[in-house]
Amino acid sequence: MNTSYYIARRYLVSRSSNNAINFMSLLAGVGVFVSAASLFVVLAGFNGLKDFSLGFISYTSPDLKVSANSGKSFFLSEKKFVEISGLSLFSGVSKSVEERVLISTNKNNQVVRLKGVDGLFPSSIVDSILVEGHWVNQEESVIVAGWGVANSLGLEVLDNINAPVLYAPRPGSGQVLSVDDAFASSAFITSGVFEINEESNNNLVYTSLSAAQELLGYAPSQISSLNFYLHSSVNEVLAVEEIKAVLGNSFLVKNRLAQNDTLYKMLNTEQAAVYLIFTLVVVIALFNVVGALIMMILEKRKDLAVLFSLGLVKKEIGQVFFYQGVLISVFGSLFGVFVGFCLVVLQQSFSLFMITPSLAYPVSVSAMTFVVVLLTVVVLGSLASKLASLQTLKSLENKF
């Protein structure tokens, strides 16, 4: 057995005659334990919030989305649509048109994102988001507004008297002499209200594909995107190859991650910031480890002189306290991760902390959470232990 490691292990479990040393050693271990548990719980909590936020986006976004490489729209013939819809890889294929428009009522105006969808839009999504009224009818000029839009504009389901009017810029160029030359407009009836998340609730409005095309001045074969929904067992890369084989390479194909890249980047940036902040908490806790090691070295000066006379070199004597600091970091982090995991399990099972009376604070744990916390605490603890042993032994050079 390594002599330095054996002595370090003995020092770790044995009590010193100096109560201050015992207290500092206990405080160092507790500090590592609390910081590791805190880091684990915070990362699990943020992972839960991240999954919760992305969950709403994920089930409303198609698995793959085809759009034009340049411009806002492209033309798709009915023959091509039938051909690509018949591929066995896809559980569904739908067309959509999307553009920013102005929605106006008697009292208020608001710029919203209008999304026209066809009759092949998945009914599972409709059932998940619709909270009042009915979904869009492909034969009528109706809209389904987000809860925030309906609230701010005072929209009521099937209200014919205060029907909202949508304004969209007319395509083309030339001299504009009046508002009618610049904007196309059409009155719509609100048939329903949906709820997805705060962003979509406050700026998204659904309507039928044909109504959106008519308002925007699009041809019947002109769309903004083609949306694909895959069978669960289908490989995404293979699906992209099949799409390009039919449509060619002149289109942009995005998966769910690419469709919501801004949201993913924001959440990843926030997660990195939270990790760095709580890493500082770990660093502060490790100052206790450094202090405990320094006091231990000073208290064990006679023992170190004996070890030196028995043949141990200064490097091996330094390793004694390095190993001691590493052991404190390892056992403290393992115990902290264990307790943190138990707290997460309790939250998942019993909903100890609530965001609202009906919504428990979401938490999520992955293998990477364990790896990140253990590596962070052990690596930083090892660096602190190495620094303490080197700097303190320098001050004892004249003693040997």
mmCIF file of C-alpha atoms in Angstrom:
data_model
loop_
_atom_site.group_PDB
_atom_site.id
_atom_site.type_symbol
_atom_site.label_atom_id
_atom_site.label_comp_id
_atom_site.label_asym_id
_atom_site.label_seq_id
_atom_site.Cartn_x
_atom_site.Cartn_y
_atom_site.Cartn_z
ATOM 1 C CA MET A 1 0.000 0.000 0.000
ATOM 2 C CA ASN A 2 1.181 3.527 -0.722
ATOM 3 C CA THR A 3 2.732 4.847 2.514
ATOM 4 C CA SER A 4 1.529 8.441 2.008
ATOM 5 C CA TYR A 5 -2.013 7.265 1.309
ATOM 6 C CA TYR A 6 -2.005 4.979 4.371
ATOM 7 C CA ILE A 7 -0.878 7.798 6.678
ATOM 8 C CA ALA A 8 -3.408 10.201 5.116
ATOM 9 C CA ARG A 9 -6.209 7.708 5.725
ATOM 10 C CA ARG A 10 -5.128 7.304 9.369
ATOM 11 C CA TYR A 11 -5.018 11.070 9.862
ATOM 12 C CA LEU A 12 -8.502 11.367 8.342
ATOM 13 C CA VAL A 13 -10.204 8.943 10.765
ATOM 14 C CA SER A 14 -8.181 9.641 13.901
ATOM 15 C CA ARG A 15 -8.985 12.422 16.319
ATOM 16 C CA SER A 16 -6.441 15.078 17.171
ATOM 17 C CA SER A 17 -5.643 16.181 20.711
ATOM 18 C CA ASN A 18 -6.384 19.718 19.549
ATOM 19 C CA ASN A 19 -10.148 20.338 19.462
ATOM 20 C CA ALA A 20 -9.686 23.194 17.000
ATOM 21 C CA ILE A 21 -8.165 20.761 14.488
ATOM 22 C CA ASN A 22 -11.080 18.350 14.958
ATOM 23 C CA PHE A 23 -13.566 21.165 14.464
ATOM 24 C CA MET A 24 -11.835 22.452 11.308
ATOM 25 C CA SER A 25 -11.704 18.933 9.833
ATOM 26 C CA LEU A 26 -15.395 18.413 10.555
ATOM 27 C CA LEU A 27 -16.242 21.836 9.126
ATOM 28 C CA ALA A 28 -14.244 21.069 5.975
ATOM 29 C CA GLY A 29 -16.127 17.803 5.398
ATOM 30 C CA VAL A 30 -19.513 19.394 6.070
ATOM 31 C CA GLY A 31 -18.683 22.264 3.718
ATOM 32 C CA VAL A 32 -17.833 19.888 0.866
ATOM 33 C CA PHE A 33 -20.940 17.814 1.566
ATOM 34 C CA VAL A 34 -23.306 20.825 1.601
ATOM 35 C CA SER A 35 -21.787 22.402 -1.525
ATOM 36 C CA ALA A 36 -21.972 19.114 -3.464
ATOM 37 C CA ALA A 37 -25.569 18.521 -2.400
ATOM 38 C CA SER A 38 -26.506 22.109 -3.287
ATOM 39 C CA LEU A 39 -24.868 21.909 -6.711
ATOM 40 C CA PHE A 40 -26.632 18.608 -7.442
ATOM 41 C CA VAL A 41 -30.070 19.892 -6.390
ATOM 42 C CA VAL A 42 -29.689 23.149 -8.324
ATOM 43 C CA LEU A 43 -28.578 21.383 -11.516
ATOM 44 C CA ALA A 44 -31.431 18.871 -11.173
ATOM 45 C CA GLY A 45 -33.890 21.723 -10.658
ATOM 46 C CA PHE A 46 -32.639 23.642 -13.673
ATOM 47 C CA ASN A 47 -32.679 20.473 -15.798
ATOM 48 C CA GLY A 48 -36.306 20.020 -14.760
ATOM 49 C CA LEU A 49 -37.203 23.583 -15.722
ATOM 50 C CA LYS A 50 -35.362 23.176 -19.022
ATOM 51 C CA ASP A 51 -37.207 19.956 -19.862
ATOM 52 C CA PHE A 52 -40.479 21.548 -18.763
ATOM 53 C CA SER A 53 -39.946 24.590 -21.021
ATOM 54 C CA LEU A 54 -38.817 22.552 -24.019
ATOM 55 C CA GLY A 55 -41.653 20.071 -23.576
ATOM 56 C CA PHE A 56 -44.241 22.579 -24.749
ATOM 57 C CA ILE A 57 -42.175 23.575 -27.767
ATOM 58 C CA SER A 58 -41.302 19.997 -28.672
ATOM 59 C CA TYR A 59 -44.782 18.618 -29.034
ATOM 60 C CA THR A 60 -46.035 21.598 -31.077
ATOM 61 C CA SER A 61 -43.006 21.608 -33.384
ATOM 62 C CA PRO A 62 -42.793 19.052 -36.193
ATOM 63 C CA ASP A 63 -40.006 16.502 -36.191
ATOM 64 C CA LEU A 64 -38.673 17.981 -39.421
ATOM 65 C CA LYS A 65 -39.515 21.281 -41.082
ATOM 66 C CA VAL A 66 -38.778 22.094 -44.726
ATOM 67 C CA SER A 67 -38.591 25.763 -45.725
ATOM 68 C CA ALA A 68 -37.139 27.836 -48.545
ATOM 69 C CA ASN A 69 -33.398 28.519 -48.589
ATOM 70 C CA SER A 70 -34.165 32.136 -49.404
ATOM 71 C CA GLY A 71 -37.354 34.111 -49.067
ATOM 72 C CA LYS A 72 -40.396 33.431 -46.946
ATOM 73 C CA SER A 73 -42.234 30.981 -49.181
ATOM 74 C CA PHE A 74 -41.894 28.435 -51.960
ATOM 75 C CA PHE A 75 -44.150 26.603 -54.411
ATOM 76 C CA LEU A 76 -45.043 22.947 -53.967
ATOM 77 C CA SER A 77 -47.090 21.155 -56.576
ATOM 78 C CA GLU A 78 -49.871 18.803 -55.532
ATOM 79 C CA LYS A 79 -48.065 15.965 -57.287
ATOM 80 C CA LYS A 80 -44.929 16.442 -55.190
ATOM 81 C CA PHE A 81 -46.993 16.742 -52.001
ATOM 82 C CA VAL A 82 -48.823 13.476 -52.710
ATOM 83 C CA GLU A 83 -45.536 11.756 -53.520
ATOM 84 C CA ILE A 84 -43.793 12.802 -50.323
ATOM 85 C CA SER A 85 -46.869 12.218 -48.180
ATOM 86 C CA GLY A 86 -46.954 8.621 -49.366
ATOM 87 C CA LEU A 87 -43.543 7.777 -47.902
ATOM 88 C CA SER A 88 -43.826 5.193 -45.132
ATOM 89 C CA LEU A 89 -41.311 7.012 -42.906
ATOM 90 C CA PHE A 90 -43.803 9.688 -41.939
ATOM 91 C CA SER A 91 -46.873 9.421 -39.757
ATOM 92 C CA GLY A 92 -48.086 12.739 -41.111
ATOM 93 C CA VAL A 93 -47.165 15.608 -43.438
ATOM 94 C CA SER A 94 -48.843 19.015 -43.344
ATOM 95 C CA LYS A 95 -48.458 22.373 -45.096
ATOM 96 C CA SER A 96 -48.374 25.724 -43.342
ATOM 97 C CA VAL A 97 -48.098 29.426 -44.048
ATOM 98 C CA GLU A 98 -46.571 31.811 -41.527
ATOM 99 C CA GLU A 99 -46.273 35.593 -41.444
ATOM 100 C CA ARG A 100 -46.456 38.528 -39.039
ATOM 101 C CA VAL A 101 -49.714 40.458 -39.309
ATOM 102 C CA LEU A 102 -51.583 43.171 -37.448
ATOM 103 C CA ILE A 103 -54.732 42.092 -35.648
ATOM 104 C CA SER A 104 -57.184 44.855 -34.784
ATOM 105 C CA THR A 105 -60.351 45.041 -32.702
ATOM 106 C CA ASN A 106 -62.533 47.999 -31.814
ATOM 107 C CA LYS A 107 -60.229 49.037 -28.991
ATOM 108 C CA ASN A 108 -56.789 47.486 -29.449
ATOM 109 C CA ASN A 109 -54.195 46.530 -32.031
ATOM 110 C CA GLN A 110 -51.391 43.993 -31.810
ATOM 111 C CA VAL A 111 -48.786 42.527 -34.133
ATOM 112 C CA VAL A 112 -48.979 38.721 -33.996
ATOM 113 C CA ARG A 113 -47.551 35.730 -35.798
ATOM 114 C CA LEU A 114 -50.245 34.238 -38.031
ATOM 115 C CA LYS A 115 -49.877 30.534 -38.814
ATOM 116 C CA GLY A 116 -52.131 28.958 -41.386
ATOM 117 C CA VAL A 117 -52.402 25.166 -41.145
ATOM 118 C CA ASP A 118 -54.138 22.626 -43.328
ATOM 119 C CA GLY A 119 -56.520 19.846 -42.361
ATOM 120 C CA LEU A 120 -53.610 17.423 -41.865
ATOM 121 C CA PHE A 121 -52.343 19.307 -38.819
ATOM 122 C CA PRO A 122 -52.064 16.588 -36.092
ATOM 123 C CA SER A 123 -55.216 16.243 -34.003
ATOM 124 C CA SER A 124 -53.078 15.177 -31.015
ATOM 125 C CA ILE A 125 -51.550 18.646 -30.890
ATOM 126 C CA VAL A 126 -54.972 20.281 -31.231
ATOM 127 C CA ASP A 127 -56.341 18.253 -28.328
ATOM 128 C CA SER A 128 -53.320 19.184 -26.192
ATOM 129 C CA ILE A 129 -53.394 22.959 -26.696
ATOM 130 C CA LEU A 130 -57.056 23.873 -27.274
ATOM 131 C CA VAL A 131 -58.644 25.134 -24.048
ATOM 132 C CA GLU A 132 -61.843 26.783 -25.333
ATOM 133 C CA GLY A 133 -64.019 26.657 -28.448
ATOM 134 C CA HIS A 134 -63.231 24.764 -31.637
ATOM 135 C CA TRP A 135 -60.225 24.347 -33.915
ATOM 136 C CA VAL A 136 -59.953 26.153 -37.253
ATOM 137 C CA ASN A 137 -62.382 25.169 -39.986
ATOM 138 C CA GLN A 138 -60.740 24.940 -43.389
ATOM 139 C CA GLU A 139 -63.883 26.276 -45.070
ATOM 140 C CA GLU A 140 -64.296 29.398 -42.925
ATOM 141 C CA SER A 141 -62.363 32.563 -42.060
ATOM 142 C CA VAL A 142 -61.772 31.817 -38.389
ATOM 143 C CA ILE A 143 -58.846 32.118 -36.022
ATOM 144 C CA VAL A 144 -57.761 30.307 -32.866
ATOM 145 C CA ALA A 145 -55.904 32.820 -30.717
ATOM 146 C CA GLY A 146 -53.382 32.343 -27.945
ATOM 147 C CA TRP A 147 -54.710 32.951 -24.459
ATOM 148 C CA GLY A 148 -52.565 36.088 -24.050
ATOM 149 C CA VAL A 149 -53.652 37.531 -27.412
ATOM 150 C CA ALA A 150 -57.330 36.871 -26.659
ATOM 151 C CA ASN A 151 -57.002 38.481 -23.252
ATOM 152 C CA SER A 152 -55.183 41.628 -24.408
ATOM 153 C CA LEU A 153 -57.500 42.218 -27.380
ATOM 154 C CA GLY A 154 -60.707 41.191 -25.643
ATOM 155 C CA LEU A 155 -61.488 38.419 -28.115
ATOM 156 C CA GLU A 156 -64.528 36.280 -27.377
ATOM 157 C CA VAL A 157 -65.278 32.911 -28.941
ATOM 158 C CA LEU A 158 -67.869 33.193 -31.763
ATOM 159 C CA ASP A 159 -68.295 36.935 -31.185
ATOM 160 C CA ASN A 160 -69.659 38.244 -34.502
ATOM 161 C CA ILE A 161 -70.133 41.827 -33.315
ATOM 162 C CA ASN A 162 -66.514 42.560 -32.352
ATOM 163 C CA ALA A 163 -64.860 40.344 -34.962
ATOM 164 C CA PRO A 164 -61.109 41.027 -35.283
ATOM 165 C CA VAL A 165 -59.663 42.303 -38.557
ATOM 166 C CA LEU A 166 -56.266 41.063 -39.753
ATOM 167 C CA TYR A 167 -53.970 43.284 -41.833
ATOM 168 C CA ALA A 168 -51.044 41.908 -43.859
ATOM 169 C CA PRO A 169 -48.572 43.739 -46.150
ATOM 170 C CA ARG A 170 -49.403 43.329 -49.816
ATOM 171 C CA PRO A 171 -46.663 41.650 -51.866
ATOM 172 C CA GLY A 172 -45.063 43.472 -54.758
ATOM 173 C CA SER A 173 -43.537 46.878 -55.301
ATOM 174 C CA GLY A 174 -44.629 50.235 -56.590
ATOM 175 C CA GLN A 175 -46.021 53.481 -55.328
ATOM 176 C CA VAL A 176 -48.286 53.275 -52.269
ATOM 177 C CA LEU A 177 -51.054 55.869 -52.296
ATOM 178 C CA SER A 178 -53.289 54.602 -49.506
ATOM 179 C CA VAL A 179 -53.484 52.124 -46.657
ATOM 180 C CA ASP A 180 -55.513 49.793 -48.874
ATOM 181 C CA ASP A 181 -52.643 49.731 -51.374
ATOM 182 C CA ALA A 182 -50.142 48.774 -48.665
ATOM 183 C CA PHE A 183 -52.186 46.279 -46.639
ATOM 184 C CA ALA A 184 -54.668 43.538 -47.394
ATOM 185 C CA SER A 185 -57.304 43.026 -44.720
ATOM 186 C CA SER A 186 -59.940 40.478 -43.820
ATOM 187 C CA ALA A 187 -62.366 39.995 -40.932
ATOM 188 C CA PHE A 188 -62.186 36.755 -38.953
ATOM 189 C CA ILE A 189 -64.292 35.093 -36.272
ATOM 190 C CA THR A 190 -62.559 33.763 -33.171
ATOM 191 C CA SER A 191 -63.489 30.093 -32.978
ATOM 192 C CA GLY A 192 -61.245 29.050 -30.091
ATOM 193 C CA VAL A 193 -58.431 29.813 -27.660
ATOM 194 C CA PHE A 194 -55.266 27.757 -27.128
ATOM 195 C CA GLU A 195 -52.539 27.669 -24.472
ATOM 196 C CA ILE A 196 -48.974 26.463 -25.054
ATOM 197 C CA ASN A 197 -46.467 28.670 -23.237
ATOM 198 C CA GLU A 198 -46.111 32.350 -22.450
ATOM 199 C CA GLU A 199 -44.349 33.287 -25.680
ATOM 200 C CA SER A 200 -46.780 31.466 -27.978
ATOM 201 C CA ASN A 201 -49.823 32.510 -25.942
ATOM 202 C CA ASN A 202 -48.912 36.165 -26.361
ATOM 203 C CA ASN A 203 -48.033 36.354 -30.056
ATOM 204 C CA LEU A 204 -49.402 33.374 -32.026
ATOM 205 C CA VAL A 205 -52.696 32.997 -33.890
ATOM 206 C CA TYR A 206 -53.780 29.963 -35.933
ATOM 207 C CA THR A 207 -56.036 30.013 -38.974
ATOM 208 C CA SER A 208 -56.763 27.777 -41.954
ATOM 209 C CA LEU A 209 -54.183 27.420 -44.727
ATOM 210 C CA SER A 210 -56.494 28.783 -47.423
ATOM 211 C CA ALA A 211 -57.515 31.826 -45.345
ATOM 212 C CA ALA A 212 -53.872 32.681 -44.644
ATOM 213 C CA GLN A 213 -52.937 32.291 -48.312
ATOM 214 C CA GLU A 214 -55.786 34.558 -49.373
ATOM 215 C CA LEU A 215 -54.873 37.234 -46.827
ATOM 216 C CA LEU A 216 -51.181 37.176 -47.772
ATOM 217 C CA GLY A 217 -51.834 37.047 -51.509
ATOM 218 C CA TYR A 218 -50.299 33.604 -51.911
ATOM 219 C CA ALA A 219 -51.140 31.172 -54.680
ATOM 220 C CA PRO A 220 -52.808 27.869 -53.655
ATOM 221 C CA SER A 221 -49.502 26.020 -54.154
ATOM 222 C CA GLN A 222 -47.447 28.631 -52.280
ATOM 223 C CA ILE A 223 -46.521 27.768 -48.680
ATOM 224 C CA SER A 224 -44.025 28.795 -46.004
ATOM 225 C CA SER A 225 -43.109 25.339 -44.747
ATOM 226 C CA LEU A 226 -43.755 21.637 -45.057
ATOM 227 C CA ASN A 227 -43.976 19.845 -41.711
ATOM 228 C CA PHE A 228 -43.088 16.183 -41.180
ATOM 229 C CA TYR A 229 -44.048 13.966 -38.250
ATOM 230 C CA LEU A 230 -41.996 10.778 -37.982
ATOM 231 C CA HIS A 231 -42.832 7.362 -36.667
ATOM 232 C CA SER A 232 -41.052 6.848 -33.336
ATOM 233 C CA SER A 233 -38.715 4.193 -34.772
ATOM 234 C CA VAL A 234 -37.607 6.191 -37.832
ATOM 235 C CA ASN A 235 -34.039 7.463 -38.046
ATOM 236 C CA GLU A 236 -33.974 11.240 -38.482
ATOM 237 C CA VAL A 237 -30.971 11.223 -40.828
ATOM 238 C CA LEU A 238 -32.660 8.670 -43.110
ATOM 239 C CA ALA A 239 -35.831 10.790 -43.149
ATOM 240 C CA VAL A 240 -33.857 13.872 -44.236
ATOM 241 C CA GLU A 241 -32.265 11.893 -47.072
ATOM 242 C CA GLU A 242 -35.701 10.717 -48.259
ATOM 243 C CA ILE A 243 -37.037 14.286 -48.211
ATOM 244 C CA LYS A 244 -34.092 15.565 -50.248
ATOM 245 C CA ALA A 245 -34.469 12.684 -52.686
ATOM 246 C CA VAL A 246 -37.999 13.878 -53.518
ATOM 247 C CA LEU A 247 -37.713 17.660 -53.130
ATOM 248 C CA GLY A 248 -34.056 18.157 -54.030
ATOM 249 C CA ASN A 249 -31.335 20.041 -52.183
ATOM 250 C CA SER A 250 -32.705 23.542 -52.727
ATOM 251 C CA PHE A 251 -34.639 23.503 -49.444
ATOM 252 C CA LEU A 252 -33.672 23.995 -45.813
ATOM 253 C CA VAL A 253 -34.489 21.032 -43.537
ATOM 254 C CA LYS A 254 -34.537 21.654 -39.765
ATOM 255 C CA ASN A 255 -35.096 19.255 -36.902
ATOM 256 C CA ARG A 256 -36.719 20.313 -33.632
ATOM 257 C CA LEU A 257 -33.442 21.485 -32.167
ATOM 258 C CA ALA A 258 -32.684 23.737 -35.145
ATOM 259 C CA GLN A 259 -36.247 25.096 -35.222
ATOM 260 C CA ASN A 260 -35.923 26.328 -31.632
ATOM 261 C CA ASP A 261 -32.198 27.084 -31.611
ATOM 262 C CA THR A 262 -32.653 30.473 -29.931
ATOM 263 C CA LEU A 263 -34.518 28.947 -27.007
ATOM 264 C CA TYR A 264 -31.987 26.111 -26.695
ATOM 265 C CA LYS A 265 -29.073 28.572 -26.692
ATOM 266 C CA MET A 266 -30.757 30.743 -24.065
ATOM 267 C CA LEU A 267 -31.463 27.790 -21.772
ATOM 268 C CA ASN A 268 -27.948 26.387 -22.211
ATOM 269 C CA THR A 269 -26.443 29.799 -21.426
ATOM 270 C CA GLU A 270 -28.556 30.093 -18.288
ATOM 271 C CA GLN A 271 -27.593 26.572 -17.253
ATOM 272 C CA ALA A 272 -23.893 27.377 -17.684
ATOM 273 C CA ALA A 273 -24.317 30.567 -15.627
ATOM 274 C CA VAL A 274 -26.056 28.666 -12.808
ATOM 275 C CA TYR A 275 -23.310 26.035 -12.841
ATOM 276 C CA LEU A 276 -20.545 28.647 -12.620
ATOM 277 C CA ILE A 277 -22.278 30.504 -9.782
ATOM 278 C CA PHE A 278 -22.640 27.369 -7.682
ATOM 279 C CA THR A 279 -19.112 26.295 -8.566
ATOM 280 C CA LEU A 280 -18.031 29.448 -6.729
ATOM 281 C CA VAL A 281 -19.946 28.119 -3.708
ATOM 282 C CA VAL A 282 -17.904 24.912 -3.973
ATOM 283 C CA VAL A 283 -14.670 26.932 -4.179
ATOM 284 C CA ILE A 284 -15.606 28.904 -1.059
ATOM 285 C CA ALA A 285 -16.388 25.674 0.789
ATOM 286 C CA LEU A 286 -13.002 24.265 -0.205
ATOM 287 C CA PHE A 287 -11.256 27.098 1.626
ATOM 288 C CA ASN A 288 -12.257 25.175 4.760
ATOM 289 C CA VAL A 289 -10.375 22.152 3.401
ATOM 290 C CA VAL A 290 -7.289 24.287 2.800
ATOM 291 C CA GLY A 291 -7.526 25.746 6.298
ATOM 292 C CA ALA A 292 -7.944 22.317 7.874
ATOM 293 C CA LEU A 293 -4.904 20.957 6.009
ATOM 294 C CA ILE A 294 -2.726 23.894 6.985
ATOM 295 C CA MET A 295 -3.678 23.535 10.639
ATOM 296 C CA MET A 296 -3.092 19.778 10.429
ATOM 297 C CA ILE A 297 0.401 20.284 8.977
ATOM 298 C CA LEU A 298 1.305 22.764 11.677
ATOM 299 C CA GLU A 299 -0.059 20.479 14.382
ATOM 300 C CA LYS A 300 1.801 17.426 12.998
ATOM 301 C CA ARG A 301 5.227 19.020 12.686
ATOM 302 C CA LYS A 302 6.814 16.556 15.147
ATOM 303 C CA ASP A 303 5.262 13.611 13.310
ATOM 304 C CA LEU A 304 6.553 14.984 10.010
ATOM 305 C CA ALA A 305 10.060 15.203 11.432
ATOM 306 C CA VAL A 306 9.839 11.549 12.499
ATOM 307 C CA LEU A 307 8.593 10.524 9.049
ATOM 308 C CA PHE A 308 11.432 12.448 7.452
ATOM 309 C CA SER A 309 13.987 10.737 9.682
ATOM 310 C CA LEU A 310 12.503 7.355 8.784
ATOM 311 C CA GLY A 311 13.275 7.937 5.133
ATOM 312 C CA LEU A 312 10.239 9.657 3.627
ATOM 313 C CA VAL A 313 11.186 12.436 1.234
ATOM 314 C CA LYS A 314 9.463 15.823 1.204
ATOM 315 C CA LYS A 315 7.405 14.854 -1.840
ATOM 316 C CA GLU A 316 5.944 11.864 -0.019
ATOM 317 C CA ILE A 317 5.264 13.943 3.093
ATOM 318 C CA GLY A 318 3.440 16.475 0.918
ATOM 319 C CA GLN A 319 1.405 13.682 -0.622
ATOM 320 C CA VAL A 320 0.114 12.722 2.836
ATOM 321 C CA PHE A 321 -1.855 15.948 3.105
ATOM 322 C CA PHE A 322 -2.713 15.977 -0.581
ATOM 323 C CA TYR A 323 -4.343 12.550 -0.205
ATOM 324 C CA GLN A 324 -6.090 13.706 2.955
ATOM 325 C CA GLY A 325 -7.651 16.656 1.126
ATOM 326 C CA VAL A 326 -8.646 14.429 -1.804
ATOM 327 C CA LEU A 327 -10.293 11.929 0.553
ATOM 328 C CA ILE A 328 -12.263 14.725 2.230
ATOM 329 C CA SER A 329 -13.404 15.933 -1.227
ATOM 330 C CA VAL A 330 -14.307 12.441 -2.466
ATOM 331 C CA PHE A 331 -16.274 11.315 0.590
ATOM 332 C CA GLY A 332 -17.916 14.725 1.002
ATOM 333 C CA SER A 333 -18.980 14.842 -2.656
ATOM 334 C CA LEU A 334 -20.273 11.249 -2.655
ATOM 335 C CA PHE A 335 -22.337 11.830 0.468
ATOM 336 C CA GLY A 336 -23.548 15.173 -0.874
ATOM 337 C CA VAL A 337 -24.607 13.674 -4.202
ATOM 338 C CA PHE A 338 -26.400 10.851 -2.402
ATOM 339 C CA VAL A 339 -28.350 13.270 -0.181
ATOM 340 C CA GLY A 340 -29.050 15.568 -3.154
ATOM 341 C CA PHE A 341 -30.392 12.631 -5.158
ATOM 342 C CA CYS A 342 -32.636 11.622 -2.252
ATOM 343 C CA LEU A 343 -34.029 15.172 -2.101
ATOM 344 C CA VAL A 344 -34.737 15.099 -5.840
ATOM 345 C CA VAL A 345 -36.505 11.736 -5.545
ATOM 346 C CA LEU A 346 -38.604 13.077 -2.659
ATOM 347 C CA GLN A 347 -39.587 16.091 -4.777
ATOM 348 C CA GLN A 348 -40.554 13.858 -7.689
ATOM 349 C CA SER A 349 -42.551 11.518 -5.449
ATOM 350 C CA PHE A 350 -44.216 13.870 -2.977
ATOM 351 C CA SER A 351 -44.083 17.341 -4.656
ATOM 352 C CA LEU A 352 -42.600 19.047 -1.592
ATOM 353 C CA PHE A 353 -42.148 22.393 -3.383
ATOM 354 C CA MET A 354 -44.880 23.823 -5.622
ATOM 355 C CA ILE A 355 -44.781 26.563 -8.260
ATOM 356 C CA THR A 356 -48.558 26.824 -8.271
ATOM 357 C CA PRO A 357 -51.123 24.886 -6.225
ATOM 358 C CA SER A 358 -51.397 22.395 -9.083
ATOM 359 C CA LEU A 359 -47.830 22.423 -10.477
ATOM 360 C CA ALA A 360 -44.885 20.924 -8.605
ATOM 361 C CA TYR A 361 -41.402 22.330 -9.162
ATOM 362 C CA PRO A 362 -39.969 20.143 -11.942
ATOM 363 C CA VAL A 363 -36.706 18.292 -11.324
ATOM 364 C CA SER A 364 -34.785 15.978 -13.616
ATOM 365 C CA VAL A 365 -31.638 13.904 -13.096
ATOM 366 C CA SER A 366 -29.375 12.337 -15.699
ATOM 367 C CA ALA A 367 -26.084 10.464 -15.513
ATOM 368 C CA MET A 368 -24.336 13.648 -16.619
ATOM 369 C CA THR A 369 -25.590 15.428 -13.476
ATOM 370 C CA PHE A 370 -23.758 12.895 -11.289
ATOM 371 C CA VAL A 371 -20.603 13.142 -13.407
ATOM 372 C CA VAL A 372 -20.541 16.950 -13.461
ATOM 373 C CA VAL A 373 -21.026 17.347 -9.702
ATOM 374 C CA LEU A 374 -18.505 14.659 -8.709
ATOM 375 C CA LEU A 375 -15.859 15.853 -11.168
ATOM 376 C CA THR A 376 -16.318 19.494 -10.164
ATOM 377 C CA VAL A 377 -15.960 18.889 -6.429
ATOM 378 C CA VAL A 378 -13.189 16.286 -6.641
ATOM 379 C CA VAL A 379 -11.074 18.195 -9.180
ATOM 380 C CA LEU A 380 -11.371 21.512 -7.336
ATOM 381 C CA GLY A 381 -10.766 19.732 -4.024
ATOM 382 C CA SER A 382 -7.640 18.080 -5.433
ATOM 383 C CA LEU A 383 -6.305 21.416 -6.645
ATOM 384 C CA ALA A 384 -6.968 23.012 -3.265
ATOM 385 C CA SER A 385 -5.262 20.104 -1.478
ATOM 386 C CA LYS A 386 -2.223 20.287 -3.753
ATOM 387 C CA LEU A 387 -1.921 24.026 -3.233
ATOM 388 C CA ALA A 388 -2.207 23.716 0.550
ATOM 389 C CA SER A 389 0.372 20.921 0.824
ATOM 390 C CA LEU A 390 2.925 22.644 -1.456
ATOM 391 C CA GLN A 391 2.673 26.080 0.086
ATOM 392 C CA THR A 392 2.737 24.829 3.669
ATOM 393 C CA LEU A 393 5.677 22.455 3.161
ATOM 394 C CA LYS A 394 7.693 25.331 1.739
ATOM 395 C CA SER A 395 7.369 27.081 5.085
ATOM 396 C CA LEU A 396 8.652 23.942 6.838
ATOM 397 C CA GLU A 397 11.756 23.417 4.687
ATOM 398 C CA ASN A 398 14.100 24.640 7.384
ATOM 399 C CA LYS A 399 12.619 22.198 9.902
ATOM 400 C CA PHE A 400 13.967 19.112 8.121
#
